[in-house]
């Protein structure tokens, strides 16, 4: 999946499920199956989790281009290249690191560098990524996002960090093109499919209530 296709998938579905912690391949597959059944098909493995590369590859093998599967918490060019070599559909970082952005751009893979201020957003956008990760926006609040988005409305923002169904809906309504959802949506790896489906259904309904 090239950068354009990954961007289209994320912005059309508007939800990226991030799996941090105990999500080795079998657990990641179980969780993704539950979420896929509710219409969530973008998945972010995290480099600081159990077997993230293997988990990412397991999801890619299972779904192919039916799902968009990438790697988050890529904190160095080396980590980014490791994920890219393993077939990541996108790269996400909690911070803006030019070397990570460049590694993904050189591979025609979508990258969403993390930003928290207007200065970081402008600097990151100037490098050419078509999507920025505003992090940790859940802790900062919707008003903070609205204040940044006012003068920077030409940029695309995916909002991540301390997210739930309520602020996900509010941030989409305020102009975010997508939300990255972690623990609230997928838990810690111990949740059964019923709970995962319930959370996914709540979130999908919340986001869809905003309209297009």
Tab-separated table of C-alpha atoms in Angstrom, residues 137 141-150 153 157 159 167-177 210:
chain	number	residue	atom	x	y	z
A	137	UNK	CA	-4.345	16.137	22.296
A	141	UNK	CA	-8.351	19.362	24.993
A	142	UNK	CA	-10.525	20.145	22.000
A	143	UNK	CA	-10.182	23.888	22.508
A	144	UNK	CA	-6.427	23.565	22.077
A	145	UNK	CA	-6.893	21.719	18.801
A	146	UNK	CA	-9.382	24.319	17.582
A	147	UNK	CA	-6.928	27.107	18.405
A	148	UNK	CA	-4.170	25.409	16.381
A	149	UNK	CA	-6.441	24.375	13.532
A	150	UNK	CA	-7.711	27.932	13.029
A	153	UNK	CA	-6.597	24.553	8.581
A	157	UNK	CA	-4.341	16.324	11.629
A	159	UNK	CA	-5.489	13.400	16.918
A	167	UNK	CA	-13.416	13.583	22.551
A	168	UNK	CA	-12.913	11.537	19.372
A	169	UNK	CA	-16.270	12.769	18.110
A	170	UNK	CA	-15.544	16.342	19.221
A	171	UNK	CA	-12.141	16.407	17.530
A	172	UNK	CA	-13.512	15.055	14.247
A	173	UNK	CA	-16.231	17.682	14.473
A	174	UNK	CA	-13.567	20.360	15.047
A	175	UNK	CA	-11.670	19.386	11.896
A	176	UNK	CA	-9.441	16.375	12.576
A	177	UNK	CA	-9.385	13.921	9.662
A	210	UNK	CA	-20.402	13.814	12.791
